[in-house]
Coordinates of C-alpha atoms in Angstrom, one line a residue:
Chain A
M146 CA 90.5 21.8 19.0
S147 CA 90.0 21.1 15.4
E148 CA 92.5 19.0 13.4
V149 CA 92.8 22.1 11.2
G150 CA 93.6 23.9 14.4
D151 CA 93.0 27.4 13.1
S152 CA 89.6 27.7 11.6
S153 CA 90.2 31.2 10.3
S154 CA 89.9 32.1 6.6
S155 CA 93.6 32.3 6.2
A156 CA 94.0 28.7 7.5
Y157 CA 91.7 27.5 4.7
E158 CA 93.7 29.5 2.1
R159 CA 96.8 27.4 3.1
L160 CA 94.9 24.1 2.9
I161 CA 93.7 24.6 -0.7
G162 CA 96.5 25.1 -3.1
T163 CA 96.4 25.4 -6.9
D164 CA 97.6 21.8 -7.6
R165 CA 97.0 20.1 -4.2
V166 CA 94.7 20.2 -1.3
S167 CA 95.1 19.0 2.3
G168 CA 93.9 15.5 3.1
R169 CA 92.3 17.0 6.2
L170 CA 89.6 18.6 4.2
Y171 CA 88.1 15.1 3.8
T172 CA 88.5 14.0 7.4
D173 CA 88.1 16.9 9.8
P174 CA 84.5 17.2 11.3
D175 CA 85.0 20.9 11.8
V176 CA 85.7 21.3 8.1
F177 CA 82.4 19.5 7.4
E178 CA 80.5 21.8 9.7
R179 CA 82.0 24.9 8.0
E180 CA 81.0 23.4 4.6
L181 CA 77.4 23.0 5.7
E182 CA 77.3 26.5 7.0
R183 CA 79.1 28.1 4.0
I184 CA 78.1 25.9 1.1
H185 CA 75.2 23.6 1.6
H186 CA 73.2 26.0 3.8
R187 CA 74.0 29.0 1.7
S188 CA 74.7 28.2 -1.9
W189 CA 72.1 27.2 -4.5
M190 CA 71.5 23.4 -4.4
F191 CA 69.7 21.1 -6.8
V192 CA 66.6 19.8 -4.9
G193 CA 64.5 18.0 -7.5
H194 CA 62.8 18.3 -10.8
E195 CA 59.4 19.7 -11.6
S196 CA 58.3 16.5 -13.3
E197 CA 58.6 14.8 -9.9
V198 CA 55.6 16.8 -8.8
A199 CA 53.9 17.0 -12.2
T200 CA 50.3 17.5 -11.0
P201 CA 48.8 19.5 -8.2
G202 CA 48.9 17.7 -4.9
E203 CA 52.1 15.7 -5.7
F204 CA 55.0 16.1 -3.3
V205 CA 58.4 14.7 -2.6
T206 CA 60.6 15.1 0.5
R207 CA 64.3 15.7 0.3
R208 CA 67.2 17.1 2.3
L209 CA 68.7 20.4 1.4
G210 CA 72.1 20.2 3.1
R211 CA 71.2 18.6 6.4
Q212 CA 67.7 20.1 6.5
P213 CA 64.5 18.3 5.6
V214 CA 62.4 20.0 2.9
L215 CA 59.1 19.3 1.2
L216 CA 58.7 20.0 -2.6
T217 CA 55.0 20.4 -3.5
R218 CA 52.8 21.5 -6.4
D219 CA 50.0 23.5 -5.0
D220 CA 46.4 23.5 -6.3
T221 CA 47.2 26.5 -8.5
G222 CA 49.9 24.4 -10.2
A223 CA 52.8 26.3 -8.7
V224 CA 55.9 24.4 -7.5
R225 CA 56.7 25.3 -3.9
L226 CA 59.6 24.4 -1.5
W227 CA 59.1 24.3 2.3
S228 CA 60.9 23.4 5.4
N229 CA 59.5 20.0 6.3
R230 CA 58.9 21.2 9.9
C231 CA 55.7 22.1 11.8
P232 CA 55.9 25.7 12.8
H233 CA 54.3 24.8 16.1
R234 CA 56.5 22.2 17.8
G235 CA 58.9 21.2 15.0
A236 CA 57.9 17.7 13.9
T237 CA 58.2 16.9 10.2
V238 CA 54.7 17.4 8.7
C239 CA 55.4 14.7 6.0
A240 CA 57.0 11.3 6.6
L241 CA 56.8 9.9 3.1
D242 CA 59.3 10.1 0.3
Q243 CA 56.6 11.0 -2.2
G244 CA 52.9 11.0 -2.8
H245 CA 49.8 13.0 -3.5
T246 CA 47.8 14.9 -0.9
R247 CA 46.0 18.2 -0.5
F248 CA 46.9 18.5 3.2
F249 CA 49.9 17.8 5.5
R250 CA 48.9 17.1 9.1
C251 CA 51.4 17.3 11.9
P252 CA 51.2 14.1 14.0
Y253 CA 51.6 15.9 17.3
H254 CA 48.7 18.4 17.6
A255 CA 47.1 18.0 14.2
W256 CA 48.0 21.4 12.8
T257 CA 47.1 21.0 9.2
F258 CA 48.6 22.7 6.2
D259 CA 47.5 22.8 2.6
N260 CA 49.9 22.2 -0.3
A261 CA 50.4 25.9 -0.6
G262 CA 51.7 25.9 3.0
A263 CA 48.8 27.7 4.7
L264 CA 47.7 26.6 8.1
V265 CA 44.1 25.6 7.4
A266 CA 43.0 23.8 10.6
L267 CA 44.1 23.3 14.2
P268 CA 42.2 21.8 17.1
G269 CA 41.0 24.2 19.8
E270 CA 42.1 27.3 17.9
E271 CA 40.0 29.5 20.3
G272 CA 42.3 28.5 23.2
F273 CA 45.1 30.5 21.5
G274 CA 43.1 33.7 22.0
P275 CA 41.7 36.3 19.7
T276 CA 45.0 37.6 18.4
F277 CA 46.2 34.2 17.0
D278 CA 46.9 34.7 13.4
R279 CA 46.9 31.6 11.1
D280 CA 48.7 33.6 8.4
T281 CA 51.9 33.8 10.5
H282 CA 51.9 30.1 11.3
G283 CA 52.1 28.5 7.9
L284 CA 54.8 26.3 6.7
A285 CA 58.1 28.1 6.3
P286 CA 59.2 28.4 2.7
V287 CA 62.9 27.7 1.9
P288 CA 64.2 31.3 1.7
R289 CA 64.9 31.1 -2.0
M290 CA 63.7 28.7 -4.7
D291 CA 64.1 29.0 -8.4
T292 CA 63.9 26.8 -11.4
Y293 CA 65.8 26.4 -14.7
R294 CA 64.1 24.3 -17.4
G295 CA 62.4 22.2 -14.8
F296 CA 65.4 21.8 -12.5
V297 CA 64.4 23.1 -9.1
F298 CA 67.1 24.7 -6.9
G299 CA 66.8 26.0 -3.3
S300 CA 69.0 28.1 -1.1
W301 CA 68.8 28.7 2.6
S302 CA 70.4 32.1 2.2
H303 CA 68.0 35.0 1.9
E304 CA 70.4 36.9 -0.3
G305 CA 73.3 36.3 -2.6
Q306 CA 73.7 35.3 -6.3
T307 CA 70.6 34.7 -8.4
L308 CA 70.2 31.2 -9.7
T309 CA 71.2 32.4 -13.1
E310 CA 74.4 33.9 -11.7
H311 CA 75.1 30.7 -9.8
L312 CA 74.6 28.4 -12.8
G313 CA 76.7 30.6 -15.1
N314 CA 78.2 28.6 -17.9
A315 CA 76.7 25.4 -16.4
R316 CA 73.3 26.4 -17.8
D317 CA 74.6 24.9 -21.0
L318 CA 74.8 21.5 -19.4
I319 CA 71.1 21.7 -18.5
D320 CA 70.2 23.1 -21.9
R321 CA 72.0 20.2 -23.6
V322 CA 70.4 17.5 -21.5
C323 CA 67.0 18.9 -22.1
D324 CA 67.5 19.5 -25.8
V325 CA 68.0 15.8 -26.4
S326 CA 64.2 15.7 -26.2
P327 CA 62.5 17.0 -29.3
V328 CA 60.3 19.2 -27.1
G329 CA 63.2 20.2 -24.8
E330 CA 61.9 18.5 -21.7
I331 CA 63.1 15.7 -19.4
S332 CA 61.1 13.7 -16.9
L333 CA 62.4 12.1 -13.7
R334 CA 59.6 9.8 -12.5
A335 CA 61.4 6.4 -12.2
G336 CA 62.2 6.9 -8.5
W337 CA 65.7 7.3 -6.9
L338 CA 68.2 4.7 -5.8
R339 CA 69.8 6.0 -2.6
H340 CA 73.3 4.6 -1.9
R341 CA 74.9 5.3 1.5
I342 CA 78.7 5.5 1.1
G343 CA 81.3 5.7 3.8
A344 CA 83.2 8.6 2.3
N345 CA 83.3 12.4 2.2
W346 CA 80.9 14.0 -0.3
K347 CA 83.7 15.9 -2.2
M348 CA 85.1 12.6 -3.5
A349 CA 81.9 12.0 -5.5
A350 CA 81.9 15.7 -6.6
E351 CA 85.5 15.5 -7.9
N352 CA 85.1 12.1 -9.5
V353 CA 82.6 13.5 -12.0
C354 CA 85.2 15.1 -14.1
D355 CA 87.9 12.4 -13.5
F356 CA 88.2 10.5 -16.8
Y357 CA 91.6 9.1 -15.6
H358 CA 89.9 6.5 -13.4
P359 CA 87.1 4.7 -15.5
P360 CA 89.1 2.0 -17.3
I361 CA 90.8 1.1 -14.0
T362 CA 88.0 1.5 -11.4
H363 CA 85.3 0.2 -13.8
G364 CA 87.4 -2.4 -15.6
S365 CA 85.2 -5.2 -14.1
S366 CA 81.9 -3.8 -15.2
G367 CA 81.5 -5.4 -18.5
L368 CA 80.2 -2.1 -19.8
M369 CA 83.6 -1.0 -21.0
G370 CA 83.1 -3.6 -23.8
G371 CA 81.1 -1.0 -25.7
V372 CA 83.7 1.7 -25.4
P373 CA 86.1 2.1 -28.4
P374 CA 89.8 1.3 -27.7
G375 CA 91.6 4.4 -26.4
Y376 CA 88.3 6.1 -25.4
F377 CA 89.7 7.1 -22.0
T378 CA 92.9 8.6 -23.3
D379 CA 93.9 12.1 -24.1
A380 CA 94.5 11.0 -27.7
H381 CA 90.9 10.3 -28.3
G382 CA 90.2 14.0 -28.4
G383 CA 87.8 14.7 -25.6
V384 CA 88.3 17.8 -23.4
T385 CA 87.7 18.5 -19.8
R386 CA 86.5 22.0 -19.0
D387 CA 86.4 24.2 -15.9
L388 CA 83.1 26.0 -16.3
G389 CA 83.7 28.4 -13.4
G390 CA 81.7 28.6 -10.2
G391 CA 82.9 25.1 -9.3
H392 CA 81.1 23.5 -12.3
G393 CA 82.9 21.4 -14.8
E394 CA 82.4 18.9 -17.6
V395 CA 84.1 16.3 -19.7
D396 CA 83.1 16.9 -23.3
Y397 CA 83.4 14.2 -26.1
R398 CA 81.2 15.8 -28.7
Q399 CA 84.1 16.8 -30.9
T400 CA 85.5 13.2 -31.0
E401 CA 84.8 10.7 -33.6
G402 CA 81.4 9.2 -33.0
G403 CA 80.8 11.6 -30.2
S404 CA 79.9 10.4 -26.8
Q405 CA 79.6 6.6 -26.5
T406 CA 78.3 6.6 -22.9
G407 CA 75.0 8.4 -23.3
L408 CA 72.8 11.0 -24.9
G409 CA 73.3 14.0 -22.7
P410 CA 76.4 15.9 -21.4
H411 CA 78.6 14.7 -18.6
G412 CA 79.1 17.4 -16.1
F413 CA 78.9 18.7 -12.5
I414 CA 76.9 21.6 -11.2
F415 CA 78.3 22.8 -7.9
P416 CA 77.8 21.5 -5.2
N417 CA 75.6 18.5 -5.6
L418 CA 74.3 17.8 -9.1
F419 CA 75.8 15.4 -11.6
I420 CA 74.3 15.2 -15.1
E421 CA 75.5 11.8 -16.1
A422 CA 74.7 11.5 -19.8
A423 CA 71.4 9.7 -19.3
S424 CA 71.0 9.9 -15.5
I425 CA 70.8 12.5 -12.7
F426 CA 72.9 12.0 -9.6
V427 CA 72.7 14.0 -6.4
I428 CA 75.3 14.1 -3.7
H429 CA 74.0 14.5 -0.1
P430 CA 76.5 15.2 2.6
V431 CA 75.8 13.2 5.7
S432 CA 78.9 13.6 7.9
V433 CA 82.6 14.2 7.2
S434 CA 82.9 10.5 6.4
E435 CA 79.5 9.7 4.9
M436 CA 77.4 10.7 1.9
T437 CA 74.4 9.5 0.2
H438 CA 74.5 9.2 -3.6
L439 CA 71.0 9.5 -5.3
Q440 CA 70.6 8.2 -8.8
T441 CA 67.7 8.2 -11.3
P442 CA 67.4 7.6 -15.0
I443 CA 66.3 10.4 -17.3
T444 CA 63.3 10.0 -19.6
W445 CA 63.3 12.4 -22.5
V446 CA 59.8 13.6 -23.4
G447 CA 59.0 12.7 -27.0
L448 CA 62.2 10.8 -27.7
P449 CA 61.5 7.4 -29.5
E450 CA 61.5 4.5 -27.1
K451 CA 64.2 2.7 -29.1
M452 CA 66.6 5.6 -28.3
Q453 CA 65.8 5.6 -24.6
R454 CA 65.8 1.8 -24.0
P455 CA 69.6 1.3 -24.2
Q456 CA 70.1 4.1 -21.7
S457 CA 67.6 2.7 -19.2
R458 CA 69.1 -0.8 -19.6
R459 CA 72.5 0.7 -18.9
F460 CA 71.2 2.5 -15.8
A461 CA 69.7 -0.7 -14.5
M462 CA 72.9 -2.6 -14.8
A463 CA 75.3 0.1 -13.7
F464 CA 74.0 2.2 -10.9
G465 CA 72.6 2.1 -7.4
A466 CA 73.9 0.1 -4.4
A467 CA 73.8 -3.2 -6.4
G468 CA 75.0 -1.9 -9.8
V469 CA 78.3 -2.9 -11.6
I470 CA 79.7 0.6 -11.8
E471 CA 78.6 2.4 -8.6
P472 CA 79.9 -0.1 -6.0
D473 CA 83.5 0.2 -7.5
D474 CA 83.3 4.0 -7.2
A475 CA 82.0 3.7 -3.7
A476 CA 84.7 1.2 -2.7
T477 CA 87.4 3.5 -4.1
W478 CA 86.1 6.5 -2.2
E479 CA 85.8 4.4 1.0
R480 CA 89.4 3.3 0.5
M481 CA 90.4 7.0 0.1
Q482 CA 88.5 7.8 3.3
L483 CA 90.5 5.2 5.1
G484 CA 93.8 6.1 3.5
L485 CA 93.4 9.8 4.3
Q486 CA 93.4 9.0 8.0
A487 CA 97.2 9.0 7.4
G488 CA 98.3 12.5 8.0
E489 CA 101.5 12.1 6.0
P490 CA 101.8 13.1 3.2
E491 CA 99.6 16.1 3.9
W492 CA 98.5 16.7 0.3
V493 CA 96.1 15.1 -2.1
M494 CA 97.5 15.8 -5.6
L495 CA 95.7 17.5 -8.5
E496 CA 98.6 18.2 -10.9
R497 CA 97.5 16.7 -14.2
G498 CA 97.3 19.3 -17.0
V499 CA 97.9 22.2 -14.7
Q500 CA 99.6 24.0 -17.6
F501 CA 96.3 24.4 -19.3
D502 CA 94.5 26.1 -16.4
H503 CA 94.7 29.6 -17.9
T504 CA 92.7 28.4 -20.9
G505 CA 89.9 26.8 -18.9
E506 CA 90.1 23.6 -21.0
G507 CA 92.4 20.6 -20.8
R508 CA 92.8 17.2 -22.2
A509 CA 90.2 14.5 -21.4
L510 CA 92.1 13.1 -18.5
D511 CA 93.3 16.3 -17.0
E512 CA 92.3 17.4 -13.5
I513 CA 91.3 20.9 -14.6
A514 CA 87.7 20.7 -13.6
M515 CA 88.6 19.3 -10.2
R516 CA 90.9 22.3 -9.7
G517 CA 88.0 24.5 -10.7
F518 CA 85.9 22.8 -8.1
W519 CA 88.5 23.6 -5.4
R520 CA 89.0 27.2 -6.6
H521 CA 85.3 27.9 -6.0
Y522 CA 85.3 25.9 -2.8
R523 CA 88.2 28.0 -1.5
S524 CA 86.3 31.2 -2.3
L525 CA 83.4 30.0 -0.2
M526 CA 85.3 28.5 2.7
T527 CA 87.5 31.6 3.0
D528 CA 86.3 35.2 3.1
E529 CA 87.0 35.7 -0.6
A530 CA 83.4 35.3 -1.4
A531 CA 82.3 38.0 1.0
V532 CA 84.2 40.7 -1.0
R533 CA 83.0 39.6 -4.4
Chain B
M87 CA 48.5 -34.7 -2.9
S88 CA 48.8 -36.9 0.1
G89 CA 50.4 -35.8 3.4
I90 CA 53.5 -37.8 2.6
E91 CA 53.8 -36.2 -0.8
E92 CA 53.4 -32.8 0.6
L93 CA 56.2 -33.5 3.1
L94 CA 58.5 -34.7 0.3
E95 CA 57.7 -31.7 -1.8
Q96 CA 58.4 -29.3 1.1
Q97 CA 61.7 -31.1 1.7
R98 CA 62.7 -30.9 -1.9
V99 CA 62.0 -27.2 -2.2
E100 CA 63.8 -26.4 1.1
Q101 CA 66.8 -28.4 -0.1
L102 CA 66.9 -26.3 -3.2
L103 CA 66.8 -23.1 -1.3
F104 CA 69.4 -24.3 1.2
L105 CA 71.6 -25.4 -1.6
E106 CA 71.3 -22.0 -3.3
A107 CA 72.2 -20.3 -0.1
R108 CA 75.2 -22.5 0.4
L109 CA 76.5 -22.1 -3.2
I110 CA 76.3 -18.3 -2.8
D111 CA 78.1 -18.3 0.6
E112 CA 80.8 -20.7 -0.7
R113 CA 81.1 -18.5 -3.9
R114 CA 80.4 -21.5 -6.2
F115 CA 78.8 -19.2 -8.7
A116 CA 78.9 -21.5 -11.7
E117 CA 76.9 -24.1 -9.8
W118 CA 74.6 -21.3 -8.6
E119 CA 74.0 -20.3 -12.2
A120 CA 73.2 -23.9 -13.1
L121 CA 70.2 -23.7 -10.7
W122 CA 68.5 -21.2 -13.1
V123 CA 66.5 -21.8 -16.3
E124 CA 67.8 -19.8 -19.3
D125 CA 65.0 -17.2 -19.2
G126 CA 65.3 -16.6 -15.4
I127 CA 64.8 -13.3 -13.7
Y128 CA 66.5 -12.2 -10.5
W129 CA 64.8 -9.1 -9.2
V130 CA 65.4 -6.9 -6.1
P131 CA 62.9 -4.0 -6.2
A132 CA 63.6 -0.6 -4.7
N133 CA 61.2 1.9 -3.1
G134 CA 58.6 -0.7 -2.3
D135 CA 57.6 -4.3 -3.1
D136 CA 55.1 -3.9 -6.0
T137 CA 56.9 -1.6 -8.4
D138 CA 56.9 -1.9 -12.1
P139 CA 60.5 -3.0 -13.0
H140 CA 60.1 -1.5 -16.5
S141 CA 59.2 2.0 -15.5
Q142 CA 60.7 2.2 -11.9
V143 CA 64.2 1.8 -10.7
S144 CA 65.2 -1.5 -9.1
L145 CA 68.2 -2.4 -7.1
I146 CA 68.7 -5.5 -9.4
Y147 CA 66.7 -6.6 -12.4
D148 CA 68.8 -9.3 -14.0
N149 CA 68.1 -11.7 -16.8
R150 CA 70.4 -14.7 -17.1
S151 CA 73.0 -12.8 -19.1
R152 CA 73.3 -10.1 -16.5
M153 CA 73.4 -12.6 -13.7
H154 CA 76.3 -14.1 -15.5
N155 CA 78.0 -10.7 -15.9
R156 CA 77.4 -10.1 -12.2
V157 CA 79.1 -13.2 -10.9
E158 CA 81.9 -13.0 -13.5
R159 CA 82.6 -9.7 -12.0
Y160 CA 82.8 -11.2 -8.6
V161 CA 85.5 -13.6 -9.6
G162 CA 87.2 -11.6 -12.3
G163 CA 89.8 -10.1 -10.1
K164 CA 89.2 -6.5 -11.3
A165 CA 86.4 -5.3 -9.1
I166 CA 87.6 -3.0 -6.4
S167 CA 84.5 -3.7 -4.3
Q168 CA 85.6 -7.4 -4.3
Q169 CA 89.0 -6.7 -2.8
P170 CA 88.6 -8.5 -0.6
P171 CA 85.3 -10.1 -1.5
P172 CA 82.5 -9.6 1.1
R173 CA 81.8 -12.7 3.2
T174 CA 78.2 -13.7 3.5
V175 CA 76.1 -16.2 5.4
H176 CA 72.5 -16.8 4.3
L177 CA 69.9 -18.0 6.8
V178 CA 66.8 -19.3 5.0
S179 CA 63.6 -19.8 6.8
N180 CA 59.7 -19.7 6.7
V181 CA 59.5 -21.7 3.6
T182 CA 55.9 -22.2 2.4
I183 CA 54.7 -23.5 -0.9
E184 CA 51.7 -22.2 -2.6
P185 CA 49.5 -24.6 -4.6
A186 CA 50.3 -24.6 -8.3
A187 CA 50.5 -21.0 -9.5
S188 CA 47.4 -19.4 -10.8
D189 CA 48.9 -19.6 -14.2
G190 CA 49.1 -23.4 -13.6
T191 CA 52.1 -24.6 -15.5
V192 CA 55.1 -23.2 -17.3
D193 CA 56.1 -25.0 -20.5
G194 CA 54.0 -27.9 -19.4
D195 CA 56.1 -28.4 -16.3
V196 CA 54.9 -28.2 -12.7
S197 CA 55.3 -24.7 -11.5
L198 CA 55.6 -23.8 -7.8
V199 CA 55.4 -20.5 -6.1
V200 CA 57.5 -20.5 -2.9
H201 CA 57.7 -17.9 -0.2
S202 CA 60.6 -17.8 2.2
T203 CA 62.6 -15.4 4.3
V204 CA 66.3 -14.7 4.2
Q205 CA 68.8 -13.0 6.5
V206 CA 72.1 -12.3 5.0
A207 CA 75.0 -11.5 7.3
E208 CA 77.6 -9.5 5.3
S209 CA 81.1 -8.8 6.4
R210 CA 83.8 -6.7 4.7
P211 CA 86.6 -4.6 6.1
G212 CA 85.1 -2.2 8.7
V213 CA 81.5 -3.1 7.7
R214 CA 79.1 -5.6 9.2
V215 CA 75.5 -5.5 7.8
D216 CA 72.5 -7.7 8.2
W217 CA 70.2 -7.8 5.2
V218 CA 66.7 -9.2 5.7
G219 CA 63.9 -9.8 3.3
R220 CA 61.1 -11.9 2.1
V221 CA 61.8 -13.9 -1.0
I222 CA 59.4 -15.2 -3.7
Y223 CA 60.5 -18.0 -6.0
H224 CA 58.9 -19.4 -9.0
L225 CA 60.3 -22.9 -9.6
V226 CA 59.9 -25.3 -12.4
E227 CA 60.8 -28.9 -12.9
R228 CA 63.3 -29.5 -15.7
E229 CA 64.8 -32.9 -16.4
G230 CA 63.8 -34.2 -13.0
A231 CA 65.2 -31.3 -11.0
L232 CA 63.7 -28.1 -9.6
R233 CA 65.1 -25.0 -11.3
I234 CA 64.6 -21.3 -10.6
V235 CA 62.5 -19.3 -13.0
F236 CA 62.1 -16.2 -11.0
K237 CA 63.5 -14.9 -7.7
K238 CA 62.2 -11.7 -6.1
V239 CA 63.9 -10.4 -3.0
L240 CA 61.8 -7.9 -0.9
L241 CA 64.4 -6.3 1.4
V242 CA 62.7 -4.9 4.5
D243 CA 64.5 -1.6 3.9
N244 CA 64.4 -1.3 0.1
D245 CA 62.8 2.2 0.5
Q246 CA 65.7 3.4 2.6
E247 CA 69.3 4.5 1.9
L248 CA 71.3 1.3 1.5
T249 CA 75.0 0.5 1.6
T250 CA 76.7 -1.4 -1.3
I251 CA 75.2 -4.8 -2.2
D252 CA 78.0 -6.5 -4.1
F253 CA 77.0 -10.1 -3.4
L254 CA 74.0 -12.3 -4.2
L255 CA 71.0 -12.0 -1.9

């Protein structure tokens, strides 16, 4: 029996209020399984960037939800997204994180696939009889893949919203991060730091648009020294925005001096992508109490080195398992995961600035984007989405 | 170099590495910093051992100023990940000294390239992790003492997902 007890749609409606959510949503394994089924294995998810497979033959392996995938650029130059799974007996056809190859060979029976997914060789093919058809035994494509300005997204659902519909207002975040470059292009080729954290994935997702925490959580980092006094206050003039669809941002463009923390926007694209000014973060769910946080610095094509260097130095200092920012976030989320084992009080509170929700925009420290996250989450975890 | 001289040099190098490990485990960070020369580099690569630290991400790539910030953070009382601080025990082994580095000397001083292995037992609430790696040191003689110019830690799992490393390796 689940902690939630009743796994019906109406039970989830009760657990997700307008200014509070049940702590059980972070601790109940049944909730996590429902999230995989209804969110990570259905919704559009960021999987990688075209620049990671810049030339034909390059590949990277990732997880999309809990499922292993293989992002390739085939010999015609097209970006392709596959299940990393041999269609014969199910072994992964690629064991490396990244590389360059024309062929993927399964270790079990040497079925061999080209980087366009076609089965091009197998030992003893004649033994399968005259009706064996290579064309129906190629790598399985992820049901839907689409890109926006080089950002590659995949979905395990054969139908549903288009990527454009899914991104909605959040396309603006991608536009703004790309348009820092004079040619409108970013590159992600520095590799990823992959940080395993003992906390539920939603804590990282919510944290993106929580500007209430940085001066406290990150007070030790030394990086706050470059931030003007009062930067993390409502009075400084930044706004936090619910972009709809679970997406959100904190926007400091209209403040004096603009953003001090980086060149691009600071926003979240539901359910797994954080555009962090000068970096890209990805949130991988692992279990109800574990996530992996992936982080890589952005290179802007054509941007002068002197503008990029401070950003890459900041990344090196701040992020990854041994940074001076990331471990404090991780420690906080791990403390939340422990604390939420206490079933009383039932609720996790999200009240700050609730009076502005009807406008879609609140003060810098308001929890408006977090409430937007939960509103969309609720629509997916209940049957609201089915009738849209 | 005679056999006796080699033994003495081996002893001297090992004593430095053992002292460094002890200073870290006893959280005597000011003394740890004093083991370094001013232009020292402390590097923990990610995603392999032979990456380019200027174009590829690293777990740690600290100059002296960053090393100082790092240890100040450990003792500054504000870092949530240091509440309580992780406890560590470093086991240092397999210490071998290469003949004078191919680049010969640094600033006219004797330069040594030292290879060793380290196992770091980390404990914090609810977490017990063993970190294991090879370590490459470049050492230099300054005012009669060996000092660290360069320390590169090659974690055996640096290409995997890793939990927080909020201590010195």
